[in-house]
Amino acid sequence: MGRMHSHGKGISQSALPYRRSVPTWLKLTPEDCKELIYKLAKKGHTPSQIGVILRDSHGVAQVRFRTGNKILRIVKSMGLAPDLPEDLYYLIKKAVAVRKHLERNRKDKDSKFRLILVESRIHRKGISQSALPYRRSVPTWLKLTPEDCKELIYKLAKKGHTPSQIGVILRDSHGVAQVRFRTGNKILRIVKSMGLAPDLPEDLYYLIKKAVAVRKHLERNRKDKDSKFRLILVESRIHRLARYYKAKGSLPPNWKYESSTASALVA
């Protein structure tokens, strides 16, 4: 009864198909699939609408299992990507609709609260993260030996690639999902053993780079209070990381972050 009469909204979500393989009865080839996507995108359909049409009218449960790519990536490669990301577009559309409703119903407190939630979703920052592969064993189809892997790491490190960049190249171009499952060691340890480790730890380097970029932005936009606050957060993270790396021995004890000379560290 409480659920029936409460003002709470529903929870919208979609479920991915359990089986990731393409069904045997599906006659649509990847080329046919891409051609359909092109035609639908030309008509002005969004990626999610294209996905629904392909699922309901052609039996393609997940386009990426058939073509090897998501709809948005295919549409982008065709030069037909929408100007705004789809989720952001619909949030803005929702906010506009709620505002129009509030102009007619000024005392609707629930809608005022919903508008705050919608607009906070529009303006908030994203959460970046990566997911480790579920299977920890090396796949049978991988022909790259641990020695080949180390040789590739050496070549890429000599070219100036960072450990994370090396990991991305090995994953995308050579099918090595996790280097430590293949070689028994992380990329940074392998690079260190070869004497090619970066002067600054990678996470600290990118935080300093970010702080330098925010400082340059603040020189041009002195009243940007949000960026001032973000700079405080980034620099506090730099100081905490520096203390950790000094204790670990990765940085010399006399190393110190100074905002005036930070740009020289990431030049």
Coordinates of C-alpha atoms in Angstrom, one line a residue:
M1 CA 0.0 0.0 0.0
G2 CA 2.9 2.3 0.8
R3 CA 4.4 1.8 -2.6
M4 CA 1.0 2.3 -4.2
H5 CA 0.3 5.7 -2.6
S6 CA 3.9 7.0 -2.2
H7 CA 5.1 9.9 -4.4
G8 CA 8.3 8.0 -5.3
K9 CA 9.3 7.6 -8.9
G10 CA 10.1 4.3 -10.7
I11 CA 13.6 3.0 -11.4
S12 CA 14.3 2.8 -15.1
Q13 CA 17.0 0.4 -16.3
S14 CA 17.8 -2.0 -19.0
A15 CA 19.1 -5.6 -18.8
L16 CA 21.8 -6.9 -21.1
P17 CA 21.2 -10.3 -22.7
Y18 CA 22.9 -13.1 -20.7
R19 CA 24.3 -14.7 -23.8
R20 CA 27.0 -12.6 -25.4
S21 CA 27.3 -14.8 -28.6
V22 CA 25.3 -14.0 -31.8
P23 CA 22.3 -16.4 -32.2
T24 CA 22.5 -18.9 -35.1
W25 CA 19.2 -17.8 -36.5
L26 CA 20.3 -14.2 -37.1
K27 CA 20.9 -13.7 -40.9
L28 CA 21.9 -10.0 -40.6
T29 CA 25.6 -9.6 -41.5
P30 CA 27.7 -6.9 -39.8
E31 CA 27.7 -4.9 -43.1
D32 CA 23.9 -5.1 -43.3
C33 CA 23.8 -3.9 -39.7
K34 CA 26.0 -0.9 -40.4
E35 CA 24.0 0.0 -43.5
L36 CA 20.8 0.0 -41.4
I37 CA 22.4 2.1 -38.7
Y38 CA 23.5 4.6 -41.4
K39 CA 20.0 4.8 -42.9
L40 CA 18.4 5.3 -39.5
A41 CA 21.0 7.9 -38.4
K42 CA 20.4 9.8 -41.6
K43 CA 16.7 10.0 -40.7
G44 CA 17.6 11.7 -37.4
H45 CA 17.2 8.7 -35.0
T46 CA 19.4 8.8 -31.9
P47 CA 21.8 5.8 -31.1
S48 CA 19.4 4.4 -28.4
Q49 CA 16.4 4.7 -30.9
I50 CA 18.5 2.9 -33.5
G51 CA 19.3 0.1 -30.9
V52 CA 15.6 -0.3 -30.1
I53 CA 14.6 -0.6 -33.8
L54 CA 17.4 -3.1 -34.5
R55 CA 16.4 -5.2 -31.5
D56 CA 12.6 -5.1 -32.1
S57 CA 12.4 -5.2 -35.9
H58 CA 15.6 -7.2 -36.8
G59 CA 16.4 -9.3 -33.8
V60 CA 19.8 -7.8 -33.0
A61 CA 19.9 -7.9 -29.2
Q62 CA 23.2 -6.1 -28.9
V63 CA 24.8 -4.3 -31.9
R64 CA 28.3 -4.6 -30.5
F65 CA 28.2 -8.4 -30.3
R66 CA 27.3 -8.4 -34.1
T67 CA 29.5 -5.6 -35.4
G68 CA 32.2 -5.4 -32.8
N69 CA 31.4 -1.8 -32.1
K70 CA 28.8 0.2 -30.2
I71 CA 26.2 2.2 -32.2
L72 CA 27.6 5.5 -31.2
R73 CA 31.1 4.6 -32.4
I74 CA 29.7 3.4 -35.7
V75 CA 27.6 6.6 -36.1
K76 CA 30.7 8.8 -35.2
S77 CA 32.8 7.0 -37.8
M78 CA 30.1 7.9 -40.4
G79 CA 30.2 11.6 -39.3
L80 CA 26.6 11.4 -38.1
A81 CA 27.1 11.7 -34.3
P82 CA 24.7 14.0 -32.5
D83 CA 25.9 17.5 -31.4
L84 CA 25.1 16.7 -27.7
P85 CA 25.6 13.4 -25.9
E86 CA 22.2 11.7 -25.8
D87 CA 21.9 11.4 -22.0
L88 CA 22.8 15.1 -21.6
Y89 CA 20.3 16.0 -24.3
Y90 CA 17.4 14.2 -22.6
L91 CA 18.3 15.6 -19.2
I92 CA 18.2 19.2 -20.6
K93 CA 14.9 18.4 -22.3
K94 CA 13.6 17.1 -19.0
A95 CA 14.8 20.2 -17.1
V96 CA 13.1 22.5 -19.7
A97 CA 9.8 20.6 -19.4
V98 CA 9.9 20.8 -15.6
R99 CA 10.6 24.5 -15.7
K100 CA 7.6 25.1 -18.1
H101 CA 5.5 23.1 -15.6
L102 CA 6.7 25.3 -12.7
E103 CA 5.8 28.4 -14.6
R104 CA 2.2 27.2 -14.5
N105 CA 2.3 25.6 -11.1
R106 CA 4.5 27.7 -8.8
K107 CA 3.6 25.9 -5.6
D108 CA 4.6 22.4 -6.8
K109 CA 7.4 21.8 -4.3
D110 CA 8.0 18.2 -5.5
S111 CA 8.7 19.5 -9.1
K112 CA 11.1 22.1 -7.7
F113 CA 13.0 19.4 -5.9
R114 CA 13.0 17.2 -9.0
L115 CA 14.4 20.1 -11.1
I116 CA 17.3 20.6 -8.6
L117 CA 18.1 16.9 -8.9
V118 CA 18.0 17.0 -12.8
E119 CA 20.1 20.1 -13.0
S120 CA 22.7 18.7 -10.5
R121 CA 23.0 15.7 -12.8
I122 CA 23.6 18.0 -15.8
H123 CA 26.4 20.0 -14.0
R124 CA 28.1 17.3 -11.9
K125 CA 31.5 15.8 -12.8
G126 CA 31.8 12.3 -14.1
I127 CA 33.4 9.3 -12.3
S128 CA 36.2 7.7 -14.3
Q129 CA 37.2 4.1 -13.6
S130 CA 38.4 1.0 -15.3
A131 CA 37.2 -2.6 -14.9
L132 CA 39.6 -5.5 -14.6
P133 CA 38.8 -8.6 -16.7
Y134 CA 36.9 -11.2 -14.8
R135 CA 39.0 -14.2 -16.0
R136 CA 42.5 -14.0 -14.6
S137 CA 43.9 -16.9 -16.8
V138 CA 45.7 -16.2 -20.1
P139 CA 43.4 -17.0 -23.1
T140 CA 44.4 -20.0 -25.3
W141 CA 44.4 -17.9 -28.5
L142 CA 47.1 -15.5 -27.2
K143 CA 50.3 -16.3 -29.1
L144 CA 52.4 -13.6 -27.4
T145 CA 55.0 -15.1 -25.1
P146 CA 56.2 -13.4 -21.9
E147 CA 59.5 -12.6 -23.6
D148 CA 57.7 -11.0 -26.6
C149 CA 55.6 -9.0 -24.2
K150 CA 58.7 -7.7 -22.4
E151 CA 60.3 -6.8 -25.7
L152 CA 57.3 -4.8 -26.7
I153 CA 57.2 -3.0 -23.4
Y154 CA 60.9 -2.1 -23.8
K155 CA 60.4 -0.7 -27.3
L156 CA 57.3 1.3 -26.2
A157 CA 59.1 2.6 -23.1
K158 CA 62.1 3.7 -25.3
K159 CA 59.7 5.7 -27.4
G160 CA 58.6 7.6 -24.3
H161 CA 55.2 5.9 -23.6
T162 CA 54.0 5.9 -20.0
P163 CA 53.2 2.5 -18.3
S164 CA 49.4 3.1 -18.7
Q165 CA 49.8 4.0 -22.4
I166 CA 51.9 0.8 -22.9
G167 CA 49.1 -1.2 -21.2
V168 CA 46.4 0.3 -23.5
I169 CA 48.5 -0.4 -26.6
L170 CA 49.1 -4.0 -25.5
R171 CA 45.4 -4.5 -24.7
D172 CA 44.0 -2.9 -27.9
S173 CA 46.7 -4.0 -30.5
H174 CA 48.0 -7.3 -29.1
G175 CA 45.1 -8.7 -27.1
V176 CA 47.0 -8.7 -23.7
A177 CA 44.2 -7.8 -21.3
Q178 CA 46.5 -7.7 -18.2
V179 CA 50.3 -7.8 -18.6
R180 CA 50.8 -9.2 -15.1
F181 CA 48.7 -12.3 -15.9
R182 CA 51.0 -12.9 -18.9
T183 CA 54.5 -11.9 -17.5
G184 CA 53.9 -12.3 -13.8
N185 CA 54.9 -8.6 -13.2
K186 CA 53.3 -5.2 -13.6
I187 CA 54.4 -2.9 -16.4
L188 CA 56.0 -0.4 -14.1
R189 CA 58.1 -3.1 -12.4
I190 CA 59.3 -4.4 -15.8
V191 CA 60.1 -0.8 -17.0
K192 CA 62.0 -0.2 -13.7
S193 CA 64.1 -3.4 -14.1
M194 CA 65.0 -2.1 -17.6
G195 CA 66.1 1.3 -16.2
L196 CA 63.4 3.2 -18.1
A197 CA 61.1 4.2 -15.3
P198 CA 59.7 7.8 -15.5
D199 CA 61.2 10.5 -13.2
L200 CA 57.9 11.2 -11.6
P201 CA 55.2 8.6 -10.7
E202 CA 52.6 8.7 -13.4
D203 CA 49.6 9.5 -11.2
L204 CA 51.5 12.4 -9.6
Y205 CA 52.7 13.6 -13.0
Y206 CA 49.1 13.9 -14.4
L207 CA 47.8 15.6 -11.2
I208 CA 50.6 18.2 -11.6
K209 CA 49.7 18.6 -15.3
K210 CA 46.0 19.1 -14.3
A211 CA 46.9 21.7 -11.6
V212 CA 49.0 23.6 -14.2
A213 CA 46.1 23.6 -16.6
V214 CA 43.7 24.8 -14.0
R215 CA 46.1 27.6 -12.9
K216 CA 46.4 28.8 -16.5
H217 CA 42.6 28.8 -16.8
L218 CA 42.3 30.9 -13.6
E219 CA 44.8 33.5 -14.9
R220 CA 42.2 34.1 -17.7
N221 CA 39.1 33.6 -15.6
R222 CA 39.8 35.0 -12.1
K223 CA 36.2 34.8 -10.9
D224 CA 35.7 31.1 -11.6
K225 CA 35.1 30.0 -8.1
D226 CA 34.4 26.3 -9.0
S227 CA 37.9 26.1 -10.6
K228 CA 39.5 27.7 -7.5
F229 CA 37.9 25.0 -5.4
R230 CA 38.9 22.2 -7.8
L231 CA 42.5 23.5 -7.7
I232 CA 42.6 23.3 -3.9
L233 CA 41.4 19.7 -4.2
V234 CA 44.0 18.7 -6.9
E235 CA 46.9 20.4 -5.0
S236 CA 45.9 18.7 -1.7
R237 CA 46.0 15.3 -3.6
I238 CA 49.4 16.2 -5.0
H239 CA 50.8 16.9 -1.5
R240 CA 49.3 13.6 -0.1
L241 CA 50.7 11.6 -3.0
A242 CA 54.1 13.3 -2.6
R243 CA 54.2 12.3 1.1
Y244 CA 53.3 8.7 0.2
Y245 CA 56.0 8.4 -2.6
K246 CA 58.7 10.0 -0.3
A247 CA 57.9 7.4 2.4
K248 CA 58.0 4.7 -0.2
G249 CA 61.3 5.9 -1.6
S250 CA 60.0 6.7 -5.1
L251 CA 60.7 10.4 -4.7
P252 CA 63.8 12.0 -3.0
P253 CA 63.2 13.3 0.6
N254 CA 63.9 16.9 -0.4
W255 CA 61.3 16.9 -3.3
K256 CA 58.7 19.6 -3.0
Y257 CA 55.7 20.7 -5.1
E258 CA 55.7 24.4 -5.9
S259 CA 53.0 26.0 -8.1
S260 CA 55.4 28.5 -9.5
T261 CA 57.8 25.9 -10.9
A262 CA 55.2 23.1 -11.6
S263 CA 55.0 23.8 -15.3
A264 CA 58.7 22.9 -15.7
L265 CA 58.0 19.4 -14.2
V266 CA 55.4 18.6 -16.9
A267 CA 57.0 20.4 -19.9

